[in-house]
Structures are given as structure tokens and as C-alpha cells.
């Protein structure tokens, strides 16, 4: 994982340097110190306790995604080396999840949702919050996949897992449950709250990464009804479980009504490829054990949405970068 | 001595239930976000201070060149990561506190920093893996049939969990020894001489320096807020919402301060001749004895891997 981060760091430092030149070192250093402290701030949650946020998407919104990559990486290094939090060898994986995947995905979501909104628009603050929510959940999903692959890849001769013991079907629900219910909303609250506060109290700070954006006007698109509607659709996905019968050939060749198509046997090619996808993560849209079908179905839906959001935001980011005037510049 | 009327007001003479700071009188409330953050800040400061103090002591490890220590620590951590036998990992985990004693690091603090934290986080994650649901195998401690099928702790599950906890504990032990015996600037210089990018090392050094300046800003803000009586606005959903708004405001203000500080620091650097390219001190030659120690650590790491292959 560390090897994957080397080119990312190289690109990030080139991009940040090109924009801020000699201010690069103090700016990113202070950004890293800030990132470390944001991870330390306790955010109160309704049960009376408090939780931490990561703040990677926040820094991406304030300073740009590439500066966030470096700032969060340095903050994680200080944590790993000096305070012994998180293993030294896990540093590469941690940096990939929290310093690369999270700010990039979150920033992509933020840019997509805040498109055309003025600097002080409420939609911009909510877009930053949603970016934080999606960013941390996609990062958690990636981390869960990293965990879950470990028992497949590294086991002793007698089958004892050498590293993380949980399989994908166990690690993904465990990670996603915690992040969708607690860590994600905390990230949303902090990211949206800070942007909203800066909109009221210190607009100059928001201008750093949004030069030339009008302070007022814009708005337009009402976000809340769309989000509520989407959430409703997600919540209703288990309805499909009530339906009888199956979608055409969706589950496997053995469910095909062969007589209907004047076939005497399952076509050879179909038979061969039908087993190809049988190793999927949430097979049959549920847990491998088949327990809790509704929970499994919902989780599959949310996971799928997260994945789609990842792909869509990556495409959006790429399109924006290519189509922006003076392509290659950090916004 | 007494009030204008010539007598002490009655409310001063009446006994009242004291507001005991320990929370033993009256309603106890869970520690709010202000206290949790302040405690976290104090812990960061305390760890850093004690670490710097330990790194100054005339111990064996402290005297070694940081480059030798960094290479040795990396070799040992790689060995720990590759090991697959409980015995080898346990040996490293036991040798590390012995080394702490030999190099004048308080062993109690060392153990607290490693073995209070690791079982709490890693152990908690590994705990469900001891059950037969996750790791099927020979049942050691049956726990009945709560979900219809038999549930219990399996030998294979226990071994897997022990591997994880020991592996993390051993590698955190090595990293903690390195951190407690080496001042941060020396560690960064060592990273630089091992070809870490110059700008990255410079950023990490400055980030560490200004981390404590910004920490002071956070502490000031939070103590001031506590002094203004935030303790009551801490309960229920509305309290949590107000609290979140306050954290957001504090974090936003902190960012504004950090950004202003970055500008000031930049101007001060330019005034001192900074032109955008980082320079670092050229480290001197590595003393032979330090080189010897590093080679010995690498040999030990190889030995551990060899022993591990023989055992597993």
C-alpha cells in the first residue's frame, strides 16, 4: 500500500508547489498540524459521548484536494511515529485510505453537489458535509476490503489467519455499520458546520480554494428533497424481497425456463461464465450466511451506492480537470 | 470584617452541599466534549514532553545515531510483520521492555503506552475472531447455543487473535522504543539521510513544531468556553447540537489562525532568505560502533525470521 502512495505523493507535491510556490512548505506544514488537531477534536453526539472526525474532506474543501493529501499524510506520520498510534507498516495503507481516497472522493462529491452554488449558499455547506460523509464511508469500505482480503491472502498452513482474521463478508458489514451510523454523520456535521461558520464569519478563508466565486446569488437546485427521496429509495430496496418469482436469468442458468425458449439444455457459453461471478462480496445481496436478509439487502444497497458515488465522482473530477480552462491547474 | 449592617448575611453561615470537583456529590454527568478534548490535548503535551525528556537521558539507545536506530527499527518491524509463530513474536514483545530498562526509559510508562493501548484497540477487534462463528475449529470454551448453532471459543481462534495482538504489540513496542529514545529533529534528519523527500521532511518538522502552537490555541479557546459556563449546555440532543456548532466554530477559527500563521511564517522565512528550496544539515559520518549496532539488529531480525521458519 505504501508503494501505491509514492506516485500519489509525488503528483500531490508537484501540483501544490505549482500553485503556491514558496509558500508551499509553511502552508502545508500548518495544514498538517491543523489536520492532526482536527483528528483530536471531540465532536459531541446525542448519546452524551463524543467521537472524532478525520477532517480530510474539510481540508480538501479549504486548501484543495492535493494539499489535503500531503497534510493528512504528514499528520498520520506524526501519529504513527511519535505517538505510536497505528502501526508503522500500516502507514501506507492508512495514508492510502484516509489521505488519498477520502479527500479525493469527498472533494469530488462536494464539487459535483456544489456546482453553480454561490460561496455563501447553504447548498455549499451541505455539499461539503455530504462530501465528508461519502468520503469517510468509501475510505472505510476500502479499508474493510483491505482487511477482508488478508485472510484470503495470508494464512498459515493450518488455516490460521496471520493478519486480520475477518473475511470480506464480515469486515465490510462491521466497518460500514460503524461508519454509516456514527463516523459518517460526525464527519458530515463537522465538515458542514465549519463551512457554514466560515460562510457567516470568515468568507476570506473560503476564497482561498474558491477564487472568483460570487458570494451571493446562485443557489437554484434544492438539494434536500433530492437527498430525502434518494434515502427513501434506498430504504425501500428490501421491498424487492417481497416479490415472487425471479428476474429473468438474473441468478443463474438453472432458473431459466428452458422450454419457453425451445432450448434443450443451458447454452454452453452461459454455463461456463455463470460461475465466474460467484465469489462476489455480498453474494445474493446479503451476508454469506444468509442471515438477516433485510439488513444485508440494505447494506448491499448502501455499499453499491457508495461504489457508484466513487466511480461517478472520479469521472466528474477527471472531466472537470480536462475541460477546465488552463487544464492541469489546481482549482 | 462584617457586612455594612454589622452582621454576616445568613446565606454565608448556612451549610450548603459542597460542589465537589470529583463529582461525588450531586448528579454525575459523562465527560463532555470540552473536557474530552482538553484531556486529549494534555495527553499529547504530556507524551511529547516525557518523550523529549526520555530522549535526553544518557541511556544506551539514546546515545546511538538516529540513522542506525531507524534502520534497526525498520528491520525489526519487517521481521515482526513476516513472523508467523507466537513464540518469536512473544520473544520480541518481552525483549522490548527489557531494552527499555537497559536504556533508562521507565518501564512502567513504556508498558502502559504499549500494552494498555494495543489490547484495547487491536484486542477488541480480534476478540470476535476467537468465536467459532468466525474461526471454526476445536472448541475450548463452549458458550451454549444462543442462535441455534453451537457457539464457543476455539483454539484456532485464540491462536489467531494471539498472533494479531502480539504482532501489533511487538511492532508498536519497537516504534515506541525508537520514538522515546530519539528526539524528533534527529529522527527527521535520519529520515532525510535515508532519502525521504526533502520537502516532506521539512514539512513534517514544521508541522510538529506548529502542532504545539495550535494546540495552545485550542486549549485557550476551550478553557475560555468552559469558564463561560458551557457545562450545562451539554445534555440531550439540543445540547449535542449546540456542542457541535461550538466545535465547528472552534475548528473554523483554528483554521483561520493556522492560515494566518502560515502567511506570517512564510514572510519571516522569506525575510531570512528562503527561496522555496529546502536545505538540511549534512549529517556527519556514521560512527563505527553505531554501524555495528545496526548490523547486529539486522542480524537479529534475520535470526528471528529464520527461527520463525523453523518453528512454523
Coordinates of C-alpha atoms in Angstrom, one line a residue:
Chain A
X1 CA 0.0 0.0 0.0
X2 CA 2.9 2.3 0.7
X3 CA 4.2 1.7 -2.8
X4 CA 0.8 2.9 -4.2
X5 CA 1.2 6.1 -2.2
X6 CA 4.6 7.1 -3.6
X7 CA 3.3 8.3 -7.0
X8 CA 0.3 9.9 -5.3
X9 CA 2.6 11.9 -3.1
X10 CA 4.8 12.9 -6.0
X11 CA 1.9 14.2 -8.0
X12 CA 0.4 15.9 -5.0
X13 CA 3.6 17.8 -4.1
X14 CA 4.1 18.9 -7.8
X15 CA 0.5 20.2 -8.0
X16 CA 0.6 22.1 -4.8
X17 CA 4.0 23.5 -5.5
X18 CA 2.9 24.8 -8.9
X19 CA 0.2 26.9 -7.3
X20 CA 1.7 28.2 -4.1
X21 CA 5.4 28.1 -4.9
X22 CA 7.5 29.3 -1.9
X23 CA 4.5 29.4 0.4
X24 CA 4.2 25.7 -0.1
X25 CA 6.2 24.5 2.9
X26 CA 4.7 26.7 5.7
X27 CA 1.2 26.3 4.3
X28 CA 1.3 22.6 4.1
X29 CA 3.1 22.3 7.4
X30 CA 0.4 24.3 9.1
X31 CA -2.2 22.4 7.2
X32 CA -0.7 19.1 8.6
X33 CA -0.6 20.4 12.1
X34 CA -4.2 21.5 11.7
X35 CA -5.2 18.1 10.3
X36 CA -3.6 16.4 13.4
X37 CA -5.6 18.7 15.7
X38 CA -8.9 18.2 13.9
X39 CA -8.5 14.4 14.4
X40 CA -8.1 15.2 18.1
X41 CA -11.3 17.4 18.5
X42 CA -14.1 15.6 20.1
X43 CA -17.5 16.1 18.4
X44 CA -20.5 15.6 20.8
X45 CA -23.1 13.1 19.6
X46 CA -26.6 12.8 21.0
X47 CA -25.9 9.9 23.5
X48 CA -23.8 12.3 25.6
X49 CA -20.4 11.0 24.5
X50 CA -18.2 12.3 21.7
X51 CA -16.4 11.0 18.7
X52 CA -13.6 12.1 16.4
X53 CA -13.7 13.2 12.8
X54 CA -10.9 12.8 10.3
X55 CA -11.3 16.2 8.5
X56 CA -9.6 15.1 5.3
X57 CA -12.5 16.3 3.1
X58 CA -12.7 19.6 5.1
X59 CA -9.0 20.3 4.3
X60 CA -9.7 19.4 0.6
X61 CA -12.5 21.9 0.5
X62 CA -10.4 24.6 2.2
X63 CA -7.0 24.1 0.6
X64 CA -7.6 21.8 -2.4
X65 CA -7.5 18.0 -2.6
X66 CA -3.8 17.7 -3.4
X67 CA -2.8 19.8 -0.4
X68 CA -5.1 17.7 1.7
X69 CA -3.2 14.5 0.5
X70 CA 0.1 15.8 1.9
X71 CA -1.3 17.5 5.0
X72 CA -3.2 14.4 6.2
X73 CA -0.2 12.1 5.2
X74 CA 2.1 14.2 7.5
X75 CA -0.4 14.2 10.3
X76 CA -0.7 10.4 10.1
X77 CA 3.1 10.1 10.1
X78 CA 3.4 12.2 13.3
X79 CA 0.7 10.0 14.8
X80 CA 2.3 6.7 13.7
X81 CA 5.9 7.6 14.6
X82 CA 5.7 9.9 17.5
X83 CA 2.6 8.8 19.3
X84 CA 2.6 5.2 18.3
X85 CA -1.0 5.3 17.1
X86 CA -1.4 3.0 14.2
X87 CA 1.3 0.6 13.1
X88 CA 4.4 1.8 11.2
X89 CA 3.9 -0.7 8.5
X90 CA 0.2 0.0 8.2
X91 CA 1.1 3.6 7.5
X92 CA 1.0 3.1 3.7
X93 CA -2.5 1.6 3.9
X94 CA -3.7 4.3 6.4
X95 CA -2.4 7.0 4.1
X96 CA -4.0 5.5 1.1
X97 CA -7.4 5.3 2.8
X98 CA -7.5 8.5 4.8
X99 CA -5.1 10.8 2.9
X100 CA -5.9 9.8 -0.6
X101 CA -9.2 8.0 -1.1
X102 CA -11.1 10.1 1.4
X103 CA -10.2 13.7 0.3
X104 CA -10.4 12.8 -3.4
X105 CA -13.8 11.1 -3.3
X106 CA -15.2 13.6 -0.8
X107 CA -13.9 16.6 -2.8
X108 CA -15.4 15.1 -6.0
X109 CA -18.8 14.7 -4.3
X110 CA -18.5 18.2 -2.9
X111 CA -17.7 19.8 -6.3
X112 CA -20.5 17.9 -8.0
X113 CA -23.1 18.9 -5.4
X114 CA -21.9 22.5 -5.0
X115 CA -21.7 23.2 -8.8
X116 CA -23.0 26.6 -9.6
X117 CA -23.8 27.5 -5.9
X118 CA -22.6 30.8 -4.6
X119 CA -19.9 31.0 -1.9
X120 CA -22.4 31.6 0.8
X121 CA -25.1 29.2 -0.4
X122 CA -26.5 26.8 2.1
X123 CA -26.1 24.1 -0.5
X124 CA -22.3 24.6 -0.5
X125 CA -22.1 23.8 3.2
X126 CA -24.3 20.7 2.9
X127 CA -22.3 19.6 -0.2
X128 CA -19.2 19.7 1.9
X129 CA -20.9 17.7 4.6
X130 CA -22.1 15.1 2.1
X131 CA -18.6 15.0 0.7
X132 CA -17.3 14.2 4.2
X133 CA -19.9 11.5 4.7
X134 CA -19.3 9.8 1.4
X135 CA -15.5 10.3 1.7
X136 CA -15.2 8.6 5.0
X137 CA -17.5 5.8 4.1
X138 CA -15.7 5.0 0.8
X139 CA -12.4 5.1 2.8
X140 CA -13.9 2.7 5.4
X141 CA -15.1 0.5 2.6
X142 CA -11.6 0.4 1.0
X143 CA -10.1 -0.3 4.5
X144 CA -12.7 -3.1 5.0
X145 CA -11.7 -4.7 1.7
X146 CA -8.0 -4.5 2.7
X147 CA -8.8 -6.2 6.0
X148 CA -11.1 -8.7 4.4
X149 CA -8.6 -9.8 1.7
X150 CA -6.0 -10.5 4.4
X151 CA -7.3 -13.9 5.5
X152 CA -7.6 -14.9 1.8
X153 CA -4.0 -14.0 1.0
X154 CA -2.1 -14.7 4.2
X155 CA -2.9 -17.9 6.2
X156 CA -0.7 -20.4 7.9
X157 CA -0.6 -24.0 6.7
X158 CA -3.3 -25.0 9.2
X159 CA -5.6 -22.2 8.1
X160 CA -4.9 -19.8 11.0
X161 CA -5.1 -16.3 9.7
X162 CA -1.8 -14.5 10.1
X163 CA -3.1 -10.9 10.0
X164 CA -6.7 -9.7 10.1
X165 CA -9.0 -12.7 10.7
X166 CA -12.2 -11.4 9.2
X167 CA -13.4 -12.3 5.7
X168 CA -14.9 -9.7 3.4
X169 CA -18.4 -10.8 4.3
X170 CA -17.6 -10.0 7.9
X171 CA -15.2 -7.0 7.7
X172 CA -17.4 -5.0 5.3
X173 CA -20.6 -5.0 7.3
X174 CA -18.7 -4.4 10.5
X175 CA -16.8 -1.4 9.1
X176 CA -19.8 0.0 7.2
X177 CA -22.2 -0.2 10.1
X178 CA -19.9 1.9 12.3
X179 CA -19.1 4.4 9.6
X180 CA -22.6 4.8 8.2
X181 CA -24.2 5.4 11.6
X182 CA -21.6 7.2 13.7
X183 CA -18.4 8.3 12.0
X184 CA -20.1 9.4 8.8
X185 CA -22.7 11.7 10.5
X186 CA -19.9 13.1 12.7
X187 CA -17.8 13.8 9.6
X188 CA -20.9 15.4 8.0
X189 CA -21.6 17.6 11.0
X190 CA -18.1 18.9 11.4
X191 CA -17.4 19.5 7.7
X192 CA -20.7 21.2 7.0
X193 CA -20.6 23.1 10.3
X194 CA -17.2 24.5 9.6
X195 CA -18.0 25.6 6.1
X196 CA -21.3 27.1 7.4
X197 CA -19.4 29.0 10.1
X198 CA -16.8 30.3 7.6
X199 CA -19.7 31.4 5.3
X200 CA -21.0 33.6 8.2
X201 CA -17.8 34.7 9.9
X202 CA -14.8 34.5 7.6
X203 CA -15.5 34.4 3.9
X204 CA -11.9 35.2 3.1
X205 CA -10.8 31.7 4.2
X206 CA -13.3 30.1 1.9
X207 CA -12.0 32.2 -1.0
X208 CA -8.5 30.5 -0.8
X209 CA -9.7 27.5 -2.7
X210 CA -12.6 29.2 -4.5
X211 CA -11.3 32.3 -6.2
X212 CA -13.6 34.2 -8.3
X213 CA -16.8 32.7 -7.0
X214 CA -19.7 35.2 -6.3
X215 CA -20.5 35.5 -2.7
X216 CA -24.3 35.8 -3.2
X217 CA -26.9 34.6 -5.7
X218 CA -26.8 31.2 -7.4
X219 CA -28.4 28.6 -5.3
X220 CA -31.1 27.2 -7.6
X221 CA -31.1 23.5 -7.1
X222 CA -32.9 22.4 -4.0
X223 CA -30.8 19.6 -2.6
X224 CA -32.7 18.4 0.4
X225 CA -35.8 16.9 -1.4
X226 CA -33.5 15.0 -3.7
X227 CA -31.5 13.6 -0.9
X228 CA -34.5 12.6 1.1
X229 CA -36.0 11.0 -2.0
X230 CA -32.8 9.0 -2.6
X231 CA -32.7 7.9 1.0
X232 CA -36.3 6.8 0.7
X233 CA -35.5 4.7 -2.3
X234 CA -32.5 3.1 -0.5
X235 CA -34.7 2.3 2.5
X236 CA -37.3 0.7 0.3
X237 CA -34.9 -1.6 -1.5
X238 CA -35.8 -4.7 0.6
X239 CA -39.3 -4.4 -0.9
X240 CA -37.9 -6.4 -3.8
X241 CA -37.6 -9.3 -1.4
X242 CA -41.4 -9.5 -1.2
X243 CA -41.8 -10.1 -4.9
X244 CA -42.3 -13.6 -6.0
X245 CA -40.5 -15.1 -9.0
X246 CA -37.2 -14.1 -10.2
X247 CA -35.8 -11.5 -12.6
X248 CA -35.1 -13.1 -16.0
X249 CA -32.0 -15.3 -15.7
X250 CA -30.5 -13.0 -13.1
X251 CA -29.5 -15.6 -10.6
X252 CA -28.2 -18.4 -12.7
X253 CA -28.8 -20.6 -15.7
X254 CA -30.7 -23.3 -13.6
X255 CA -33.5 -20.8 -13.1
X256 CA -34.1 -20.4 -16.9
X257 CA -37.3 -21.8 -18.1
X258 CA -35.7 -23.8 -20.9
X259 CA -39.0 -24.9 -22.6
X260 CA -40.1 -21.4 -23.0
X261 CA -37.1 -20.7 -25.3
X262 CA -37.2 -24.0 -27.1
X263 CA -33.9 -25.0 -25.6
X264 CA -33.0 -28.5 -24.5
X265 CA -30.0 -27.5 -22.4
X266 CA -28.4 -24.5 -20.9
X267 CA -26.2 -22.9 -23.6
X268 CA -22.6 -23.9 -23.2
X269 CA -21.1 -20.4 -23.0
X270 CA -23.7 -19.3 -20.4
X271 CA -22.9 -22.3 -18.3
X272 CA -19.2 -21.6 -18.4
X273 CA -19.4 -17.9 -17.4
X274 CA -22.2 -18.2 -14.9
X275 CA -19.8 -19.3 -12.2
X276 CA -17.4 -16.5 -12.9
X277 CA -19.0 -14.0 -10.5
X278 CA -19.9 -16.4 -7.8
X279 CA -17.2 -15.1 -5.5
X280 CA -18.7 -11.7 -5.0
X281 CA -18.5 -9.8 -1.7
X282 CA -22.1 -9.5 -0.7
X283 CA -23.3 -12.5 -2.7
X284 CA -27.0 -12.5 -3.4
X285 CA -27.2 -9.0 -1.9
X286 CA -26.8 -10.3 1.6
X287 CA -24.4 -11.9 4.1
X288 CA -22.8 -15.1 3.1
X289 CA -24.6 -16.9 5.9
X290 CA -28.0 -15.8 4.6
X291 CA -29.0 -14.4 7.9
X292 CA -30.8 -11.0 8.4
X293 CA -31.8 -10.7 4.7
X294 CA -33.3 -7.2 5.2
X295 CA -30.1 -5.8 6.9
X296 CA -27.9 -7.5 4.3
X297 CA -30.0 -6.1 1.5
X298 CA -30.0 -2.6 2.8
X299 CA -26.2 -2.8 3.4
X300 CA -25.8 -4.1 -0.2
X301 CA -27.8 -1.1 -1.4
X302 CA -25.7 1.4 0.5
X303 CA -22.4 -0.2 -0.4
X304 CA -23.4 -0.2 -4.0
X305 CA -24.4 3.4 -3.9
X306 CA -21.0 4.2 -2.2
X307 CA -19.2 2.4 -5.0
X308 CA -21.2 4.2 -7.7
X309 CA -20.6 7.5 -6.0
X310 CA -16.9 6.7 -6.1
X311 CA -16.9 5.9 -9.8
X312 CA -19.1 8.9 -10.7
X313 CA -17.1 11.3 -8.7
X314 CA -13.9 10.0 -10.2
X315 CA -15.3 10.6 -13.7
X316 CA -16.6 14.0 -12.7
X317 CA -13.2 15.0 -11.3
X318 CA -11.5 13.8 -14.5
X319 CA -13.9 15.6 -16.8
X320 CA -13.7 18.8 -14.8
X321 CA -9.9 18.7 -14.9
X322 CA -9.8 18.1 -18.6
X323 CA -12.4 20.6 -19.5
X324 CA -11.4 23.4 -17.2
X325 CA -9.6 26.3 -18.8
X326 CA -5.9 26.0 -18.2
X327 CA -6.2 22.3 -17.6
X328 CA -3.8 20.8 -15.1
X329 CA -4.0 23.7 -12.7
X330 CA -5.4 23.0 -9.3
X331 CA -8.7 24.9 -8.8
Chain B
X1 CA -14.8 42.3 59.0
X2 CA -18.6 42.1 58.7
X3 CA -21.1 43.5 56.3
X4 CA -22.4 47.1 56.4
X5 CA -25.3 46.1 58.7
X6 CA -22.9 44.8 61.3
X7 CA -23.8 41.1 60.8
X8 CA -22.9 38.4 58.5
X9 CA -25.6 37.6 55.9
X10 CA -27.4 34.4 56.7
X11 CA -26.7 32.7 53.4
X12 CA -23.0 32.8 54.2
X13 CA -23.5 31.0 57.5
X14 CA -25.8 28.3 56.2
X15 CA -24.2 24.9 55.4
X16 CA -24.7 24.1 51.7
X17 CA -23.9 20.9 49.8
X18 CA -20.4 21.5 48.5
X19 CA -19.8 21.3 44.8
X20 CA -17.2 18.6 45.0
X21 CA -15.0 18.7 41.9
X22 CA -14.7 14.9 42.0
X23 CA -18.3 14.7 41.1
X24 CA -19.1 12.5 44.1
X25 CA -21.9 14.9 45.3
X26 CA -24.9 15.5 43.1
X27 CA -25.5 14.3 39.6
X28 CA -22.6 12.9 37.7
X29 CA -22.5 13.6 34.0
X30 CA -20.5 11.9 31.4
X31 CA -17.4 13.8 30.4
X32 CA -18.4 16.4 27.9
X33 CA -16.6 17.1 24.6
X34 CA -14.8 20.1 26.1
X35 CA -13.2 18.0 28.8
X36 CA -12.5 15.2 26.5
X37 CA -10.7 17.5 24.1
X38 CA -8.8 19.2 26.8
X39 CA -7.8 15.9 28.3
X40 CA -6.6 14.8 24.8
X41 CA -4.6 18.0 24.4
X42 CA -3.0 17.5 27.8
X43 CA -2.1 13.9 26.9
X44 CA -0.5 15.0 23.6
X45 CA 1.6 17.6 25.5
X46 CA 2.4 15.2 28.3
X47 CA 3.5 12.4 25.9
X48 CA 5.6 14.8 23.9
X49 CA 7.3 16.3 27.0
X50 CA 8.0 13.0 28.6
X51 CA 9.3 11.7 25.3
X52 CA 11.7 14.6 24.8
X53 CA 12.8 14.1 28.4
X54 CA 13.4 10.4 27.9
X55 CA 15.3 11.1 24.7
X56 CA 17.7 13.4 26.6
X57 CA 18.7 10.8 29.2
X58 CA 22.1 9.2 28.9
X59 CA 20.9 5.7 28.0
X60 CA 22.3 3.1 25.6
X61 CA 19.8 3.7 22.9
X62 CA 19.8 7.5 23.3
X63 CA 23.5 7.6 22.6
X64 CA 23.1 5.7 19.3
X65 CA 23.0 7.6 16.0
X66 CA 19.4 8.1 14.9
X67 CA 20.1 6.7 11.4
X68 CA 21.4 3.4 13.0
X69 CA 18.3 3.3 15.2
X70 CA 15.9 3.9 12.3
X71 CA 17.4 1.2 10.1
X72 CA 17.5 -1.2 13.1
X73 CA 13.8 -0.5 14.0
X74 CA 12.7 -0.9 10.4
X75 CA 14.5 -4.3 10.1
X76 CA 12.9 -5.5 13.3
X77 CA 9.4 -4.3 12.3
X78 CA 9.7 -6.1 9.0
X79 CA 10.8 -9.2 10.8
X80 CA 7.8 -8.9 13.1
X81 CA 5.5 -8.4 10.2
X82 CA 6.7 -11.5 8.5
X83 CA 6.8 -13.7 11.6
X84 CA 4.1 -16.4 11.9
X85 CA 4.9 -18.1 15.2
X86 CA 3.6 -16.9 18.5
X87 CA 6.9 -17.8 20.2
X88 CA 9.0 -15.5 18.1
X89 CA 6.6 -12.6 18.4
X90 CA 6.3 -13.1 22.2
X91 CA 10.2 -13.1 22.4
X92 CA 10.3 -9.7 20.7
X93 CA 7.5 -8.4 22.9
X94 CA 9.3 -9.4 26.0
X95 CA 12.8 -8.2 24.9
X96 CA 11.5 -4.7 24.1
X97 CA 10.6 -3.7 27.7
X98 CA 14.0 -5.3 28.8
X99 CA 15.7 -2.9 26.4
X100 CA 13.6 0.0 27.8
X101 CA 15.0 -0.8 31.3
X102 CA 18.5 -1.0 29.9
X103 CA 18.2 2.4 28.3
X104 CA 16.7 4.2 31.2
X105 CA 13.1 4.5 30.0
X106 CA 10.6 4.0 32.8
X107 CA 9.4 0.5 32.0
X108 CA 6.0 1.2 33.6
X109 CA 5.4 4.0 31.3
X110 CA 6.6 2.0 28.3
X111 CA 4.3 -0.9 29.2
X112 CA 1.4 1.5 29.7
X113 CA 1.9 3.1 26.4
X114 CA 2.1 -0.2 24.5
X115 CA 0.1 -2.8 26.4
X116 CA -2.8 -0.6 27.6
X117 CA -3.4 0.7 24.2
X118 CA -2.9 -2.4 22.0
X119 CA -5.2 -4.9 23.7
X120 CA -7.8 -2.2 24.0
X121 CA -7.9 -1.5 20.2
X122 CA -6.4 -4.5 18.5
X123 CA -7.6 -6.9 21.1
X124 CA -11.2 -5.6 20.8
X125 CA -11.1 -6.1 17.1
X126 CA -9.6 -9.6 17.4
X127 CA -12.0 -10.7 20.1
X128 CA -14.9 -11.8 17.9
X129 CA -12.4 -13.8 15.8
X130 CA -11.9 -16.2 18.8
X131 CA -15.5 -17.4 18.4
X132 CA -16.5 -20.4 16.4
X133 CA -18.7 -18.3 14.1
X134 CA -15.7 -16.6 12.6
X135 CA -12.9 -19.2 13.2
X136 CA -14.3 -22.7 13.2
X137 CA -12.2 -25.3 15.0
X138 CA -11.7 -27.2 18.2
X139 CA -14.0 -25.8 20.9
X140 CA -12.1 -24.7 24.0
X141 CA -14.8 -22.8 25.9
X142 CA -18.4 -23.6 24.7
X143 CA -20.8 -20.8 25.2
X144 CA -24.1 -22.6 24.6
X145 CA -26.4 -22.4 21.7
X146 CA -27.7 -18.8 21.6
X147 CA -28.5 -18.7 17.8
X148 CA -29.4 -22.4 17.3
X149 CA -26.0 -23.4 16.3
X150 CA -23.2 -24.1 18.8
X151 CA -21.1 -21.1 19.8
X152 CA -17.8 -21.1 21.7
X153 CA -14.2 -20.0 21.8
X154 CA -12.0 -22.2 19.5
X155 CA -8.3 -23.0 19.9
X156 CA -7.7 -21.8 16.3
X157 CA -9.5 -18.6 17.1
X158 CA -7.4 -17.9 20.2
X159 CA -4.2 -18.6 18.3
X160 CA -5.2 -16.2 15.5
X161 CA -6.1 -13.5 18.0
X162 CA -2.9 -14.0 19.9
X163 CA -0.9 -13.7 16.7
X164 CA -2.6 -10.4 15.9
X165 CA -2.3 -8.8 19.3
X166 CA 1.3 -10.0 19.7
X167 CA 2.3 -8.8 16.2
X168 CA 0.8 -5.3 16.7
X169 CA 2.2 -5.2 20.3
X170 CA 5.7 -6.1 19.2
X171 CA 5.8 -3.7 16.3
X172 CA 4.4 -0.8 18.4
X173 CA 7.0 -1.7 21.1
X174 CA 9.8 -1.2 18.6
X175 CA 8.3 2.0 17.3
X176 CA 7.8 3.3 20.8
X177 CA 11.4 2.5 21.8
X178 CA 12.6 4.4 18.7
X179 CA 10.3 7.4 19.5
X180 CA 11.2 7.5 23.2
X181 CA 14.9 7.3 22.6
X182 CA 15.2 9.8 19.7
X183 CA 14.4 13.5 19.6
X184 CA 12.0 14.4 16.8
X185 CA 14.6 16.6 14.9
X186 CA 17.1 13.8 14.9
X187 CA 14.5 11.3 13.7
X188 CA 13.6 13.6 10.8
X189 CA 17.3 14.1 9.9
X190 CA 17.7 10.3 9.9
X191 CA 14.6 10.1 7.6
X192 CA 16.3 12.6 5.3
X193 CA 19.6 10.7 5.1
X194 CA 17.6 7.6 4.2
X195 CA 16.4 9.6 1.1
X196 CA 13.0 10.7 2.3
X197 CA 12.0 13.7 0.1
X198 CA 13.5 16.9 1.4
X199 CA 10.3 18.9 1.3
X200 CA 8.4 16.2 3.1
X201 CA 10.9 16.1 5.9
X202 CA 10.8 19.9 6.2
X203 CA 7.0 19.9 6.3
X204 CA 6.9 17.2 8.9
X205 CA 9.4 19.1 11.1
X206 CA 7.5 22.4 10.8
X207 CA 4.1 20.6 11.3
X208 CA 5.4 19.1 14.5
X209 CA 6.7 22.5 15.7
X210 CA 3.4 24.3 15.0
X211 CA 1.3 21.5 16.2
X212 CA 2.0 22.6 19.7
X213 CA 1.4 26.3 18.9
X214 CA -2.0 25.4 17.5
X215 CA -2.6 23.1 20.4
X216 CA -2.2 26.1 22.7
X217 CA -4.8 28.0 20.7
X218 CA -7.3 25.1 21.1
X219 CA -6.6 24.9 24.8
X220 CA -7.1 28.6 25.2
X221 CA -10.4 28.5 23.3
X222 CA -11.7 25.5 25.2
X223 CA -10.7 26.7 28.7
X224 CA -12.3 30.1 27.9
X225 CA -15.5 28.4 26.8
X226 CA -15.5 26.2 29.9
X227 CA -15.1 29.3 32.0
X228 CA -18.1 30.9 30.4
X229 CA -20.2 28.0 31.7
X230 CA -20.5 25.5 28.9
X231 CA -21.1 22.7 31.4
X232 CA -24.8 23.0 31.4
X233 CA -25.3 23.2 27.6
X234 CA -24.0 19.7 27.4
X235 CA -27.1 17.5 27.7
X236 CA -29.6 16.0 25.4
X237 CA -29.9 16.2 21.6
X238 CA -30.2 20.0 21.7
X239 CA -27.1 20.2 23.8
X240 CA -25.2 18.0 21.4
X241 CA -26.3 20.2 18.5
X242 CA -25.1 23.3 20.3
X243 CA -21.9 21.5 21.1
X244 CA -21.3 20.5 17.5
X245 CA -21.9 24.1 16.4
X246 CA -19.3 25.2 19.0
X247 CA -16.8 22.6 17.9
X248 CA -17.3 23.7 14.2
X249 CA -16.8 27.3 15.2
X250 CA -13.7 26.5 17.1
X251 CA -12.3 24.4 14.3
X252 CA -13.0 27.1 11.8
X253 CA -11.4 29.7 13.9
X254 CA -8.4 27.4 14.4
X255 CA -8.1 27.1 10.6
X256 CA -8.2 30.8 10.2
X257 CA -5.5 31.2 12.8
X258 CA -3.4 28.4 11.2
X259 CA -3.7 30.0 7.7
X260 CA -2.7 33.4 9.1
X261 CA 0.2 31.9 10.9
X262 CA 1.3 30.1 7.7
X263 CA 1.4 33.5 6.0
X264 CA 3.4 35.1 8.8
X265 CA 5.8 32.2 8.9
X266 CA 6.3 32.4 5.2
X267 CA 7.1 36.1 5.3
X268 CA 9.5 35.5 8.2
X269 CA 11.2 32.7 6.1
X270 CA 11.4 35.0 3.0
X271 CA 12.9 37.7 5.2
X272 CA 15.6 35.2 6.3
X273 CA 16.5 34.3 2.7
X274 CA 14.0 31.5 1.9
X275 CA 13.5 31.0 -1.8
X276 CA 11.4 27.8 -1.9
X277 CA 14.1 25.1 -1.9
X278 CA 14.6 23.2 1.4
X279 CA 18.1 22.8 2.8
X280 CA 19.0 20.4 5.5
X281 CA 22.2 20.0 7.5
X282 CA 24.6 17.4 6.1
X283 CA 24.8 14.6 8.6
X284 CA 28.3 13.5 9.7
X285 CA 29.7 10.1 9.1
X286 CA 28.1 7.2 11.0
X287 CA 30.3 6.1 13.9
X288 CA 31.6 2.6 13.6
X289 CA 30.0 1.4 16.8
X290 CA 26.6 2.7 15.7
X291 CA 27.0 0.9 12.4
X292 CA 27.8 -2.3 14.4
X293 CA 24.6 -1.9 16.4
X294 CA 22.5 -1.5 13.2
X295 CA 24.2 -4.6 11.7
X296 CA 23.5 -6.5 14.9
X297 CA 19.8 -5.5 14.8
X298 CA 19.5 -6.6 11.1
X299 CA 21.2 -10.0 12.0
X300 CA 18.8 -10.4 14.9
X301 CA 15.9 -9.7 12.6
X302 CA 17.2 -12.3 10.1
X303 CA 17.7 -14.7 13.0
X304 CA 14.1 -14.1 14.1
X305 CA 12.8 -14.8 10.6
X306 CA 14.9 -18.0 10.5
X307 CA 13.7 -19.2 13.8
X308 CA 10.2 -18.4 12.8
X309 CA 10.5 -20.6 9.7
X310 CA 11.9 -23.4 11.8
X311 CA 9.0 -23.1 14.3
X312 CA 6.1 -22.6 12.0

